[in-house]
Amino acid sequence: MKPTAAPNILMRKQALRAERETRWKRLKRDKWLYILLLPGLLYFLIFKYVPMWGILLAFKNYQPFIGFWKSEWVGFEHFKVFFQNPDFFMLLRNTLVLSLYNLIFFFPAPIILALLLNEIRRALFKRTIQTLIYVPHFISMVIVASLTYVFLTTEGGMVNEFLYAFTGRKIDFLASPDWFRPLIIIQTIWKECGWGTIIFLAALAGVDVEQYEAAIVDGASRWRQLWHITLPSIRSTIVILLILRMGTILDNGFEQIYLMMNALNREVAEVFDTYVYALGITQGAFSYSTAVGLFKSVIGVILVLGSNWLAKKSGESGLY
């Protein structure tokens, strides 16, 4: 062994010991933060990671009476049946169209609303508006669907009575396939748009005020300030939320679609979520419905990873 080897090894040991002591000191210093973190970790562990073993049902012909382990392994048979099902392309089309409408109309809505709220200078007026637009988020989707029915039904609905008084005819909004998707998007915007502004308002609060002051001195209009200062400042937030949104591209939400769907608009209303419910719960096809759900999850992961890769290629930080 060379003469300098022993001192080098000793120095490395001392450095590792010092690093462990520093890490332990940080842990003791921030112990309450880690304790606050525990409930969230337990939630994800118990309700997200532990149930993941259930995806094995997609590769079995699960029979509840003989149990999971004794059920026959069938490999990718359920996936083959699903892809060959005549309803597959209908489900895929309906799900993607609704998701595309959400991306076009709903995703920008909280951004626009947050920008408008950010321009309000009277604090009391601003807080009042924020409170009013937050309230729909806490209303059950059952109530939203009921309100939609009360307003739009042909039997005494306010909108149809108004149309009848002026045009002499009524429109069956609730049963028309042409009106199903617009109604879903309108409901989503009304219910969730205000709540979605919270993140964007927080991002806008972090914009450096001196940039606006310098822009005013240079004679920039409010529109120029919005375009060259405000939007670039919250661009990273928008990109991250868009990436996360891509992960739910095949997830339109079961409750809302199920409440608004009926026999007359099913051809445009049936999506993967309602299909899984109809097969898995009402017909007991647990393995087949699990395969459909796993297909959705895999597509979501691919879209998130792909969107994150594109974001990093375009110069954004992305999710990781």
mmCIF file of C-alpha atoms in Angstrom:
data_model
loop_
_atom_site.group_PDB
_atom_site.id
_atom_site.type_symbol
_atom_site.label_atom_id
_atom_site.label_comp_id
_atom_site.label_asym_id
_atom_site.label_seq_id
_atom_site.Cartn_x
_atom_site.Cartn_y
_atom_site.Cartn_z
ATOM 1 C CA MET A 1 0.000 0.000 0.000
ATOM 2 C CA LYS A 2 1.303 3.434 -0.870
ATOM 3 C CA PRO A 3 2.110 5.765 2.049
ATOM 4 C CA THR A 4 -0.621 8.222 1.043
ATOM 5 C CA ALA A 5 -3.355 5.561 0.798
ATOM 6 C CA ALA A 6 -4.036 5.356 4.545
ATOM 7 C CA PRO A 7 -4.482 9.151 5.019
ATOM 8 C CA ASN A 8 -6.793 9.258 1.985
ATOM 9 C CA ILE A 9 -8.957 6.446 3.363
ATOM 10 C CA LEU A 10 -9.037 8.207 6.748
ATOM 11 C CA MET A 11 -10.086 11.477 5.112
ATOM 12 C CA ARG A 12 -12.879 9.756 3.195
ATOM 13 C CA LYS A 13 -14.144 8.117 6.388
ATOM 14 C CA GLN A 14 -14.102 11.450 8.166
ATOM 15 C CA ALA A 15 -15.982 13.069 5.259
ATOM 16 C CA LEU A 16 -18.638 10.314 5.312
ATOM 17 C CA ARG A 17 -18.970 10.636 9.094
ATOM 18 C CA ALA A 18 -19.368 14.401 8.803
ATOM 19 C CA GLU A 19 -21.978 13.954 6.048
ATOM 20 C CA ARG A 20 -23.980 11.518 8.193
ATOM 21 C CA GLU A 21 -23.819 13.874 11.158
ATOM 22 C CA THR A 22 -24.966 16.780 8.976
ATOM 23 C CA ARG A 23 -27.823 14.699 7.570
ATOM 24 C CA TRP A 24 -28.863 13.679 11.103
ATOM 25 C CA LYS A 25 -28.766 17.306 12.245
ATOM 26 C CA ARG A 26 -30.976 18.340 9.310
ATOM 27 C CA LEU A 27 -33.352 15.508 10.145
ATOM 28 C CA LYS A 28 -33.599 16.619 13.774
ATOM 29 C CA ARG A 29 -33.987 20.247 12.744
ATOM 30 C CA ASP A 30 -36.810 19.529 10.306
ATOM 31 C CA LYS A 31 -38.440 16.682 12.248
ATOM 32 C CA TRP A 32 -41.853 18.379 12.372
ATOM 33 C CA LEU A 33 -41.856 18.794 8.613
ATOM 34 C CA TYR A 34 -41.230 15.064 8.180
ATOM 35 C CA ILE A 35 -43.982 14.299 10.683
ATOM 36 C CA LEU A 36 -46.349 16.479 8.646
ATOM 37 C CA LEU A 37 -45.264 14.524 5.573
ATOM 38 C CA LEU A 38 -46.192 11.145 7.082
ATOM 39 C CA PRO A 39 -49.993 11.297 6.527
ATOM 40 C CA GLY A 40 -49.499 12.025 2.831
ATOM 41 C CA LEU A 41 -46.970 9.202 2.483
ATOM 42 C CA LEU A 42 -49.272 6.782 4.297
ATOM 43 C CA TYR A 43 -52.179 7.813 2.083
ATOM 44 C CA PHE A 44 -50.280 7.082 -1.124
ATOM 45 C CA LEU A 45 -48.823 3.883 0.311
ATOM 46 C CA ILE A 46 -52.152 2.455 1.513
ATOM 47 C CA PHE A 47 -54.513 3.694 -1.182
ATOM 48 C CA LYS A 48 -52.252 3.963 -4.248
ATOM 49 C CA TYR A 49 -49.332 1.525 -4.065
ATOM 50 C CA VAL A 50 -50.694 -1.395 -2.046
ATOM 51 C CA PRO A 51 -53.800 -1.790 -4.272
ATOM 52 C CA MET A 52 -51.560 -1.989 -7.354
ATOM 53 C CA TRP A 53 -51.346 -5.754 -6.905
ATOM 54 C CA GLY A 54 -54.916 -5.755 -8.228
ATOM 55 C CA ILE A 55 -53.678 -5.150 -11.765
ATOM 56 C CA LEU A 56 -52.817 -8.852 -11.831
ATOM 57 C CA LEU A 57 -56.553 -9.443 -12.263
ATOM 58 C CA ALA A 58 -56.140 -8.232 -15.854
ATOM 59 C CA PHE A 59 -54.050 -11.341 -16.573
ATOM 60 C CA LYS A 60 -56.348 -13.829 -14.826
ATOM 61 C CA ASN A 61 -59.829 -15.178 -15.346
ATOM 62 C CA TYR A 62 -60.802 -14.112 -11.860
ATOM 63 C CA GLN A 63 -63.602 -16.047 -10.174
ATOM 64 C CA PRO A 64 -64.646 -14.594 -6.786
ATOM 65 C CA PHE A 65 -65.827 -17.978 -5.466
ATOM 66 C CA ILE A 66 -62.484 -19.733 -5.941
ATOM 67 C CA GLY A 67 -60.301 -16.752 -5.010
ATOM 68 C CA PHE A 68 -57.505 -14.809 -6.645
ATOM 69 C CA TRP A 69 -54.687 -17.323 -6.414
ATOM 70 C CA LYS A 70 -56.720 -20.271 -7.716
ATOM 71 C CA SER A 71 -58.127 -18.340 -10.675
ATOM 72 C CA GLU A 72 -56.723 -19.300 -14.071
ATOM 73 C CA TRP A 73 -53.954 -17.245 -15.687
ATOM 74 C CA VAL A 74 -54.983 -16.131 -19.186
ATOM 75 C CA GLY A 75 -52.184 -13.705 -20.084
ATOM 76 C CA PHE A 76 -53.219 -10.997 -22.530
ATOM 77 C CA GLU A 77 -56.498 -12.646 -23.511
ATOM 78 C CA HIS A 78 -58.655 -9.875 -21.997
ATOM 79 C CA PHE A 79 -56.692 -7.229 -23.870
ATOM 80 C CA LYS A 80 -57.170 -9.078 -27.167
ATOM 81 C CA VAL A 81 -60.913 -9.324 -26.575
ATOM 82 C CA PHE A 82 -61.072 -5.632 -25.670
ATOM 83 C CA PHE A 83 -59.167 -4.452 -28.756
ATOM 84 C CA GLN A 84 -61.291 -6.650 -31.000
ATOM 85 C CA ASN A 85 -64.535 -5.455 -29.420
ATOM 86 C CA PRO A 86 -66.635 -3.358 -31.844
ATOM 87 C CA ASP A 87 -67.182 -0.848 -29.004
ATOM 88 C CA PHE A 88 -63.449 -0.168 -28.630
ATOM 89 C CA PHE A 89 -63.205 2.493 -31.329
ATOM 90 C CA MET A 90 -66.459 4.113 -30.179
ATOM 91 C CA LEU A 91 -65.106 4.349 -26.622
ATOM 92 C CA LEU A 92 -61.747 5.637 -27.814
ATOM 93 C CA ARG A 93 -63.361 8.257 -30.060
ATOM 94 C CA ASN A 94 -65.775 9.504 -27.396
ATOM 95 C CA THR A 95 -63.064 9.660 -24.735
ATOM 96 C CA LEU A 96 -60.533 11.454 -26.939
ATOM 97 C CA VAL A 97 -63.086 13.960 -28.276
ATOM 98 C CA LEU A 98 -64.192 14.915 -24.756
ATOM 99 C CA SER A 99 -60.569 15.183 -23.624
ATOM 100 C CA LEU A 100 -59.729 17.340 -26.649
ATOM 101 C CA TYR A 101 -62.655 19.643 -25.873
ATOM 102 C CA ASN A 102 -61.448 19.888 -22.289
ATOM 103 C CA LEU A 103 -57.942 20.810 -23.437
ATOM 104 C CA ILE A 104 -59.233 23.450 -25.865
ATOM 105 C CA PHE A 105 -61.968 25.046 -23.771
ATOM 106 C CA PHE A 106 -61.482 24.126 -20.110
ATOM 107 C CA PHE A 107 -57.704 24.111 -19.645
ATOM 108 C CA PRO A 108 -57.186 27.761 -20.744
ATOM 109 C CA ALA A 109 -60.258 28.985 -18.816
ATOM 110 C CA PRO A 110 -58.607 29.124 -15.327
ATOM 111 C CA ILE A 111 -55.571 30.857 -16.859
ATOM 112 C CA ILE A 112 -57.714 33.553 -18.484
ATOM 113 C CA LEU A 113 -59.796 33.965 -15.339
ATOM 114 C CA ALA A 114 -56.680 34.250 -13.163
ATOM 115 C CA LEU A 115 -55.246 36.912 -15.494
ATOM 116 C CA LEU A 116 -58.497 38.869 -15.281
ATOM 117 C CA LEU A 117 -58.601 38.601 -11.491
ATOM 118 C CA ASN A 118 -54.981 39.695 -11.294
ATOM 119 C CA GLU A 119 -55.924 42.971 -12.987
ATOM 120 C CA ILE A 120 -58.468 43.865 -10.276
ATOM 121 C CA ARG A 121 -56.979 46.397 -7.905
ATOM 122 C CA ARG A 122 -59.742 46.637 -5.263
ATOM 123 C CA ALA A 123 -58.905 43.885 -2.760
ATOM 124 C CA LEU A 124 -62.438 43.534 -1.353
ATOM 125 C CA PHE A 125 -63.988 43.230 -4.807
ATOM 126 C CA LYS A 126 -61.321 40.721 -5.858
ATOM 127 C CA ARG A 127 -61.796 38.525 -2.769
ATOM 128 C CA THR A 128 -65.571 38.578 -3.216
ATOM 129 C CA ILE A 129 -65.321 37.394 -6.820
ATOM 130 C CA GLN A 130 -62.816 34.700 -5.856
ATOM 131 C CA THR A 131 -65.145 33.378 -3.166
ATOM 132 C CA LEU A 132 -68.095 33.267 -5.554
ATOM 133 C CA ILE A 133 -66.213 31.367 -8.262
ATOM 134 C CA TYR A 134 -64.730 28.896 -5.743
ATOM 135 C CA VAL A 135 -68.150 27.823 -4.414
ATOM 136 C CA PRO A 136 -69.193 25.580 -7.381
ATOM 137 C CA HIS A 137 -66.173 23.345 -6.756
ATOM 138 C CA PHE A 138 -67.744 22.180 -3.495
ATOM 139 C CA ILE A 139 -71.095 21.358 -5.074
ATOM 140 C CA SER A 140 -71.690 17.669 -5.746
ATOM 141 C CA MET A 141 -71.851 16.608 -9.363
ATOM 142 C CA VAL A 142 -75.248 15.102 -8.565
ATOM 143 C CA ILE A 143 -76.477 18.609 -7.727
ATOM 144 C CA VAL A 144 -74.917 19.999 -10.911
ATOM 145 C CA ALA A 145 -76.653 17.339 -13.015
ATOM 146 C CA SER A 146 -79.936 18.021 -11.212
ATOM 147 C CA LEU A 147 -79.636 21.753 -11.879
ATOM 148 C CA THR A 148 -78.896 21.011 -15.525
ATOM 149 C CA TYR A 149 -82.035 18.895 -15.711
ATOM 150 C CA VAL A 150 -84.169 21.580 -14.035
ATOM 151 C CA PHE A 151 -82.962 24.257 -16.447
ATOM 152 C CA LEU A 152 -82.964 22.241 -19.682
ATOM 153 C CA THR A 153 -85.749 19.685 -19.465
ATOM 154 C CA THR A 154 -88.501 20.029 -22.040
ATOM 155 C CA GLU A 155 -91.125 19.637 -19.315
ATOM 156 C CA GLY A 156 -91.039 23.057 -17.688
ATOM 157 C CA GLY A 157 -87.327 23.754 -17.946
ATOM 158 C CA MET A 158 -86.499 27.446 -17.705
ATOM 159 C CA VAL A 159 -84.376 27.560 -20.869
ATOM 160 C CA ASN A 160 -86.892 25.653 -22.950
ATOM 161 C CA GLU A 161 -89.793 27.734 -21.682
ATOM 162 C CA PHE A 162 -87.862 30.833 -22.688
ATOM 163 C CA LEU A 163 -87.133 29.366 -26.142
ATOM 164 C CA TYR A 164 -90.748 28.356 -26.588
ATOM 165 C CA ALA A 165 -91.971 31.833 -25.700
ATOM 166 C CA PHE A 166 -89.756 33.447 -28.362
ATOM 167 C CA THR A 167 -89.416 30.778 -31.070
ATOM 168 C CA GLY A 168 -92.417 28.499 -30.543
ATOM 169 C CA ARG A 169 -90.299 25.339 -30.236
ATOM 170 C CA LYS A 170 -88.258 23.455 -27.664
ATOM 171 C CA ILE A 171 -84.865 21.729 -27.852
ATOM 172 C CA ASP A 172 -84.306 18.403 -26.123
ATOM 173 C CA PHE A 173 -80.835 19.254 -24.781
ATOM 174 C CA LEU A 174 -80.649 16.261 -22.430
ATOM 175 C CA ALA A 175 -81.385 13.581 -25.017
ATOM 176 C CA SER A 176 -79.678 15.085 -28.059
ATOM 177 C CA PRO A 177 -76.261 13.576 -28.926
ATOM 178 C CA ASP A 178 -75.247 16.919 -30.456
ATOM 179 C CA TRP A 179 -75.688 18.729 -27.140
ATOM 180 C CA PHE A 180 -74.100 16.149 -24.835
ATOM 181 C CA ARG A 181 -70.465 17.234 -25.218
ATOM 182 C CA PRO A 182 -71.147 21.001 -25.008
ATOM 183 C CA LEU A 183 -73.155 20.410 -21.814
ATOM 184 C CA ILE A 184 -70.317 18.385 -20.262
ATOM 185 C CA ILE A 185 -67.767 21.111 -21.065
ATOM 186 C CA ILE A 186 -70.047 23.887 -19.764
ATOM 187 C CA GLN A 187 -70.620 21.976 -16.524
ATOM 188 C CA THR A 188 -66.894 21.387 -16.080
ATOM 189 C CA ILE A 189 -65.995 25.021 -16.698
ATOM 190 C CA TRP A 190 -68.698 26.304 -14.344
ATOM 191 C CA LYS A 191 -67.772 23.884 -11.560
ATOM 192 C CA GLU A 192 -63.972 23.755 -11.705
ATOM 193 C CA CYS A 193 -62.773 26.895 -13.491
ATOM 194 C CA GLY A 194 -62.730 29.058 -10.369
ATOM 195 C CA TRP A 195 -60.946 26.445 -8.290
ATOM 196 C CA GLY A 196 -58.322 26.029 -10.993
ATOM 197 C CA THR A 197 -57.347 29.685 -10.710
ATOM 198 C CA ILE A 198 -55.765 29.147 -7.284
ATOM 199 C CA ILE A 199 -52.492 27.769 -8.656
ATOM 200 C CA PHE A 200 -52.241 30.422 -11.363
ATOM 201 C CA LEU A 201 -53.003 33.253 -8.936
ATOM 202 C CA ALA A 202 -50.248 31.935 -6.663
ATOM 203 C CA ALA A 203 -47.866 31.912 -9.627
ATOM 204 C CA LEU A 204 -48.895 35.458 -10.578
ATOM 205 C CA ALA A 205 -48.237 36.631 -7.021
ATOM 206 C CA GLY A 206 -44.581 35.688 -7.498
ATOM 207 C CA VAL A 207 -44.027 37.890 -10.534
ATOM 208 C CA ASP A 208 -41.471 40.635 -9.842
ATOM 209 C CA VAL A 209 -43.291 43.981 -9.558
ATOM 210 C CA GLU A 210 -40.179 45.852 -10.705
ATOM 211 C CA GLN A 211 -40.601 44.348 -14.165
ATOM 212 C CA TYR A 212 -44.005 46.010 -14.477
ATOM 213 C CA GLU A 213 -42.605 49.296 -13.203
ATOM 214 C CA ALA A 214 -39.793 49.187 -15.755
ATOM 215 C CA ALA A 215 -42.291 48.327 -18.504
ATOM 216 C CA ILE A 216 -44.495 51.297 -17.530
ATOM 217 C CA VAL A 217 -41.485 53.611 -17.673
ATOM 218 C CA ASP A 218 -40.751 52.288 -21.174
ATOM 219 C CA GLY A 219 -44.331 53.054 -22.198
ATOM 220 C CA ALA A 220 -45.586 49.477 -22.464
ATOM 221 C CA SER A 221 -49.359 49.073 -22.541
ATOM 222 C CA ARG A 222 -51.241 46.651 -20.272
ATOM 223 C CA TRP A 223 -51.489 44.203 -23.140
ATOM 224 C CA ARG A 224 -47.712 44.359 -23.721
ATOM 225 C CA GLN A 225 -47.094 43.814 -20.010
ATOM 226 C CA LEU A 226 -49.399 40.802 -20.062
ATOM 227 C CA TRP A 227 -47.783 39.297 -23.159
ATOM 228 C CA HIS A 228 -44.113 39.961 -22.357
ATOM 229 C CA ILE A 229 -44.031 39.765 -18.539
ATOM 230 C CA THR A 230 -47.045 38.001 -17.029
ATOM 231 C CA LEU A 231 -47.418 35.039 -19.373
ATOM 232 C CA PRO A 232 -43.668 34.220 -19.577
ATOM 233 C CA SER A 233 -43.521 34.348 -15.765
ATOM 234 C CA ILE A 234 -46.186 31.657 -15.356
ATOM 235 C CA ARG A 235 -45.236 29.621 -18.434
ATOM 236 C CA SER A 236 -43.495 26.898 -16.416
ATOM 237 C CA THR A 237 -46.587 26.469 -14.234
ATOM 238 C CA ILE A 238 -48.788 26.177 -17.319
ATOM 239 C CA VAL A 239 -46.461 23.584 -18.869
ATOM 240 C CA ILE A 240 -46.348 21.428 -15.725
ATOM 241 C CA LEU A 241 -50.131 21.453 -15.349
ATOM 242 C CA LEU A 242 -50.488 20.629 -19.037
ATOM 243 C CA ILE A 243 -48.165 17.649 -18.636
ATOM 244 C CA LEU A 244 -50.192 16.406 -15.676
ATOM 245 C CA ARG A 245 -53.364 16.951 -17.666
ATOM 246 C CA MET A 246 -52.040 14.725 -20.423
ATOM 247 C CA GLY A 247 -51.844 11.875 -17.919
ATOM 248 C CA THR A 248 -55.631 11.968 -17.522
ATOM 249 C CA ILE A 249 -56.399 12.233 -21.239
ATOM 250 C CA LEU A 250 -58.391 8.965 -21.107
ATOM 251 C CA ASP A 251 -60.011 9.809 -17.773
ATOM 252 C CA ASN A 252 -63.135 11.894 -18.311
ATOM 253 C CA GLY A 253 -64.618 11.235 -14.887
ATOM 254 C CA PHE A 254 -67.245 8.597 -14.235
ATOM 255 C CA GLU A 255 -69.824 10.455 -12.154
ATOM 256 C CA GLN A 256 -70.503 13.363 -14.481
ATOM 257 C CA ILE A 257 -70.746 11.225 -17.636
ATOM 258 C CA TYR A 258 -72.891 8.589 -15.934
ATOM 259 C CA LEU A 259 -75.363 11.168 -14.625
ATOM 260 C CA MET A 260 -75.745 12.870 -18.003
ATOM 261 C CA MET A 261 -75.840 9.714 -20.137
ATOM 262 C CA ASN A 262 -79.058 8.109 -21.306
ATOM 263 C CA ALA A 263 -80.189 5.669 -23.982
ATOM 264 C CA LEU A 264 -80.593 8.411 -26.598
ATOM 265 C CA ASN A 265 -77.101 9.939 -26.316
ATOM 266 C CA ARG A 266 -75.129 6.810 -25.424
ATOM 267 C CA GLU A 267 -73.410 6.684 -28.823
ATOM 268 C CA VAL A 268 -71.441 9.843 -27.924
ATOM 269 C CA ALA A 269 -71.573 9.556 -24.115
ATOM 270 C CA GLU A 270 -70.131 6.101 -23.444
ATOM 271 C CA VAL A 271 -66.481 6.403 -22.379
ATOM 272 C CA PHE A 272 -63.951 4.067 -20.781
ATOM 273 C CA ASP A 273 -65.002 4.996 -17.233
ATOM 274 C CA THR A 274 -68.682 4.165 -17.722
ATOM 275 C CA TYR A 275 -67.754 1.064 -19.738
ATOM 276 C CA VAL A 276 -65.607 -0.242 -16.873
ATOM 277 C CA TYR A 277 -68.447 0.377 -14.423
ATOM 278 C CA ALA A 278 -71.014 -1.370 -16.625
ATOM 279 C CA LEU A 279 -68.817 -4.454 -17.052
ATOM 280 C CA GLY A 280 -67.001 -4.627 -13.735
ATOM 281 C CA ILE A 281 -69.811 -3.753 -11.323
ATOM 282 C CA THR A 282 -73.091 -4.573 -13.030
ATOM 283 C CA GLN A 283 -71.921 -7.645 -14.970
ATOM 284 C CA GLY A 284 -69.141 -8.893 -12.679
ATOM 285 C CA ALA A 285 -66.435 -8.997 -15.390
ATOM 286 C CA PHE A 286 -63.695 -8.019 -12.939
ATOM 287 C CA SER A 287 -60.704 -9.217 -14.950
ATOM 288 C CA TYR A 288 -61.917 -7.697 -18.209
ATOM 289 C CA SER A 289 -62.695 -4.316 -16.617
ATOM 290 C CA THR A 290 -59.300 -4.360 -14.871
ATOM 291 C CA ALA A 291 -57.645 -4.862 -18.267
ATOM 292 C CA VAL A 292 -59.503 -1.822 -19.615
ATOM 293 C CA GLY A 293 -58.411 0.246 -16.616
ATOM 294 C CA LEU A 294 -54.798 -0.915 -16.998
ATOM 295 C CA PHE A 295 -54.885 0.079 -20.673
ATOM 296 C CA LYS A 296 -55.961 3.598 -19.627
ATOM 297 C CA SER A 297 -53.188 3.820 -17.046
ATOM 298 C CA VAL A 298 -50.471 2.705 -19.465
ATOM 299 C CA ILE A 299 -51.582 5.253 -22.056
ATOM 300 C CA GLY A 300 -51.608 7.950 -19.360
ATOM 301 C CA VAL A 301 -48.038 7.130 -18.294
ATOM 302 C CA ILE A 302 -46.843 7.180 -21.908
ATOM 303 C CA LEU A 303 -48.482 10.567 -22.513
ATOM 304 C CA VAL A 304 -46.984 12.059 -19.335
ATOM 305 C CA LEU A 305 -43.486 10.834 -20.190
ATOM 306 C CA GLY A 306 -43.830 11.978 -23.796
ATOM 307 C CA SER A 307 -45.172 15.407 -22.807
ATOM 308 C CA ASN A 308 -42.403 15.827 -20.256
ATOM 309 C CA TRP A 309 -39.792 14.906 -22.880
ATOM 310 C CA LEU A 310 -41.213 17.447 -25.333
ATOM 311 C CA ALA A 311 -41.306 20.114 -22.614
ATOM 312 C CA LYS A 312 -37.644 19.579 -21.767
ATOM 313 C CA LYS A 313 -36.731 19.604 -25.440
ATOM 314 C CA SER A 314 -38.433 23.000 -25.765
ATOM 315 C CA GLY A 315 -36.427 24.452 -22.883
ATOM 316 C CA GLU A 316 -38.812 23.950 -19.954
ATOM 317 C CA SER A 317 -37.845 22.187 -16.739
ATOM 318 C CA GLY A 318 -40.677 19.644 -16.899
ATOM 319 C CA LEU A 319 -41.674 17.379 -14.016
ATOM 320 C CA TYR A 320 -38.204 15.901 -13.444
#
